[in-house]
XYZ file of C-alpha atoms in Angstrom:
251
model
C 44.356 -136.190 128.828
C 47.956 -136.297 129.108
C 50.005 -135.328 132.403
C 52.744 -137.130 134.980
C 50.867 -137.585 137.933
C 50.040 -140.789 140.097
C 46.672 -141.414 139.456
C 44.319 -143.364 141.831
C 41.291 -145.163 140.145
C 38.114 -144.862 141.806
C 34.892 -146.696 141.391
C 32.632 -143.742 140.726
C 35.221 -141.721 138.846
C 36.788 -138.423 140.395
C 34.373 -137.270 143.359
C 34.196 -133.909 141.605
C 33.378 -135.307 137.764
C 31.673 -138.848 138.416
C 30.845 -140.654 135.201
C 29.474 -139.817 131.819
C 27.094 -141.518 129.900
C 28.329 -143.167 126.533
C 26.556 -142.641 123.397
C 26.195 -146.131 121.886
C 25.643 -147.432 118.252
C 22.811 -149.982 117.876
C 25.098 -151.891 115.299
C 27.346 -152.810 118.060
C 24.777 -154.672 119.775
C 22.888 -157.864 118.963
C 20.394 -157.007 122.104
C 18.748 -153.843 123.302
C 20.903 -150.944 123.880
C 22.291 -150.930 127.416
C 23.118 -148.120 129.702
C 26.757 -147.130 129.763
C 28.953 -144.844 131.557
C 32.496 -144.191 132.117
C 35.298 -141.739 133.119
C 38.868 -141.676 131.214
C 41.281 -140.834 133.492
C 44.328 -140.917 131.039
C 44.170 -141.026 127.345
C 46.874 -140.856 124.646
C 45.334 -141.088 121.212
C 48.736 -141.012 119.273
C 49.578 -144.353 120.797
C 46.087 -145.703 121.196
C 46.108 -145.918 125.157
C 43.454 -145.068 127.523
C 42.736 -145.839 131.295
C 39.400 -145.342 133.375
C 36.318 -147.178 134.990
C 33.405 -148.146 133.027
C 29.787 -149.516 133.785
C 27.175 -151.087 131.719
C 23.629 -152.809 132.206
C 22.688 -155.951 130.612
C 23.486 -156.344 127.044
C 25.422 -158.454 124.470
C 27.723 -157.023 121.961
C 27.826 -157.927 118.171
C 30.386 -160.646 117.384
C 33.638 -159.549 115.822
C 37.328 -158.797 116.497
C 37.828 -157.164 119.780
C 39.054 -153.532 119.493
C 42.439 -153.400 121.031
C 44.286 -155.227 123.815
C 42.526 -154.682 127.222
C 43.373 -155.278 130.939
C 40.465 -155.198 133.090
C 39.617 -155.881 136.573
C 35.973 -156.968 137.257
C 34.684 -154.815 140.395
C 31.018 -155.885 140.165
C 29.022 -158.641 138.523
C 30.538 -160.857 136.199
C 31.435 -161.068 132.420
C 30.942 -163.744 129.658
C 32.996 -163.881 126.699
C 31.654 -165.811 124.030
C 33.787 -167.158 121.286
C 33.081 -168.361 117.846
C 32.492 -171.820 118.542
C 30.110 -171.012 121.552
C 32.672 -171.459 124.282
C 32.276 -169.172 127.235
C 34.914 -167.361 129.471
C 33.332 -166.188 132.350
C 35.181 -163.627 134.758
C 33.798 -163.186 138.088
C 33.927 -159.939 140.829
C 37.296 -159.517 141.894
C 39.101 -161.337 139.012
C 41.413 -159.456 136.533
C 41.598 -160.651 132.758
C 43.056 -159.751 129.407
C 41.498 -159.712 126.065
C 43.774 -159.803 122.951
C 43.526 -157.099 120.042
C 41.542 -158.856 116.973
C 40.053 -161.729 119.068
C 36.768 -162.889 117.690
C 34.422 -162.514 120.445
C 31.113 -161.397 121.901
C 30.712 -159.804 125.064
C 27.531 -161.127 126.873
C 26.453 -159.209 130.124
C 23.756 -160.299 132.235
C 23.017 -157.640 134.886
C 25.008 -154.648 135.994
C 28.859 -154.661 135.718
C 31.747 -152.113 136.614
C 35.276 -152.573 135.654
C 38.623 -150.766 135.850
C 40.426 -150.804 132.356
C 43.467 -150.084 130.328
C 43.098 -150.287 126.524
C 46.185 -150.211 124.248
C 45.297 -150.177 120.541
C 48.157 -148.713 118.530
C 46.700 -147.712 114.885
C 49.102 -149.964 113.088
C 48.566 -153.146 114.965
C 47.077 -156.012 113.492
C 46.630 -159.017 115.758
C 44.505 -162.174 115.756
C 44.838 -164.693 118.317
C 45.719 -168.180 117.579
C 46.515 -171.344 119.576
C 49.834 -170.071 120.586
C 48.504 -166.396 121.632
C 45.208 -167.167 123.424
C 42.404 -164.572 123.008
C 41.319 -164.450 126.472
C 43.678 -164.933 129.744
C 42.038 -164.783 133.242
C 44.614 -163.841 135.681
C 44.585 -166.688 138.561
C 47.164 -165.280 141.416
C 47.613 -168.514 143.372
C 48.567 -170.172 139.968
C 50.932 -167.485 139.298
C 52.364 -167.580 142.826
C 52.957 -171.494 142.478
C 54.853 -170.755 139.348
C 56.849 -168.177 140.800
C 58.070 -170.549 143.492
C 59.635 -172.733 140.833
C 62.428 -170.363 140.133
C 63.327 -167.929 137.169
C 62.618 -168.947 133.724
C 62.088 -167.253 130.522
C 58.848 -165.667 131.827
C 60.146 -165.007 135.529
C 62.505 -162.244 136.636
C 63.990 -162.167 140.039
C 66.289 -160.052 142.240
C 66.975 -160.179 145.739
C 69.544 -159.291 148.508
C 69.503 -159.955 152.217
C 66.401 -157.656 153.024
C 64.471 -157.225 149.816
C 63.284 -159.535 147.110
C 61.031 -159.065 143.869
C 59.888 -161.573 141.581
C 58.015 -160.894 138.311
C 55.945 -163.210 136.205
C 55.025 -161.981 132.533
C 51.982 -163.823 131.703
C 50.836 -161.955 128.664
C 52.349 -159.885 125.829
C 50.968 -158.212 122.733
C 52.256 -158.784 119.134
C 54.716 -155.856 119.239
C 55.670 -156.709 122.860
C 55.004 -153.018 123.890
C 52.310 -154.111 126.330
C 52.893 -156.706 129.045
C 50.866 -158.108 131.760
C 51.706 -160.226 134.682
C 52.314 -160.376 138.563
C 55.241 -158.982 140.920
C 55.573 -160.760 144.417
C 57.666 -158.582 146.723
C 59.434 -158.151 150.124
C 60.581 -154.701 151.337
C 60.887 -152.835 148.176
C 62.323 -149.235 147.991
C 63.384 -147.215 145.008
C 64.771 -143.399 144.493
C 63.205 -140.826 142.739
C 63.240 -141.578 139.131
C 61.165 -141.210 136.024
C 58.789 -144.199 135.191
C 59.860 -146.159 132.358
C 56.506 -146.822 131.225
C 52.810 -146.235 131.499
C 51.682 -148.778 134.209
C 48.527 -149.755 135.743
C 48.648 -151.561 139.109
C 46.090 -153.627 140.748
C 47.397 -154.184 144.374
C 46.492 -157.979 145.744
C 47.842 -157.498 148.856
C 50.495 -155.739 151.172
C 51.096 -151.991 151.156
C 52.745 -150.007 148.791
C 53.786 -145.979 148.975
C 54.282 -143.931 145.806
C 55.744 -140.475 146.444
C 56.012 -137.955 143.667
C 59.004 -135.546 143.214
C 57.050 -132.706 144.849
C 56.453 -134.683 147.886
C 52.836 -136.058 147.495
C 52.236 -139.349 148.877
C 49.944 -142.159 147.653
C 49.329 -145.354 150.002
C 47.875 -148.366 148.267
C 46.596 -151.433 149.778
C 44.654 -154.643 148.748
C 41.957 -154.125 145.910
C 43.432 -150.510 145.122
C 44.309 -149.695 141.603
C 46.463 -146.891 140.219
C 48.011 -145.414 137.130
C 51.511 -144.057 136.612
C 51.955 -142.534 133.386
C 55.346 -142.750 131.463
C 57.929 -140.208 132.684
C 56.341 -139.553 135.793
C 59.073 -139.058 138.471
C 58.520 -140.830 141.747
C 59.654 -143.438 144.188
C 58.289 -146.762 145.398
C 58.619 -148.176 148.968
C 56.729 -151.044 150.494
C 57.512 -152.488 153.862
C 56.788 -156.427 154.313
C 55.480 -158.480 151.612
C 52.636 -158.409 149.108
C 51.666 -158.927 145.540
C 50.341 -157.001 142.656
C 49.058 -157.394 139.051
C 50.778 -155.006 136.498
C 49.917 -153.930 132.936
C 53.110 -151.830 131.367
C 53.005 -149.980 128.207
C 56.200 -149.205 126.652
């Protein structure tokens, strides 16, 4: 499903389509089969990219390598990821997290869960997390905001003038550096109409962002909204006042 338009992600998928039931393989689970539904808003099989919304009932997946790098926001319920030593990482409603391609883990689900996701799984990437590259990273916006206050370093980029400022903290990169995840803190940003330089999923934390397509269509996003811009989409950005957002960029 290729296109060059701004896409707003919705809890139930597009109003005229909704969600579609997934066909599941019993070998992928160590529990009874759950009920899972999804809608894929954007897909590029050639580079292994997909973006959408997904739901599941209670289940536990088989233990094994995670199939791709995945950026996710939990919309309902909570998620528990269990590693090979039995250590558990819990991600709750409203939290955003990343799982690294190849990380040995089991997804344990108690009760209903809904998430937005971006999966990047290029066919030629082989990656297993180690101590240098953690397999699961939960985004902590207050911790990242504090890190931004310390000033630019190797993972923080800053640009500003008298009226505008933007700070970006990169928290995660995949093994090829083609996928990056982080947070932006902004004040009064604006840009001309230009092609978006990468595929980009945005989760707004606070503030208001307007994205205008070249044809004049205006999209307004505020706290808890998520949207996706395919690479090459010609659009402009505008924000009056301050705010923050998480990003996942795929080059």
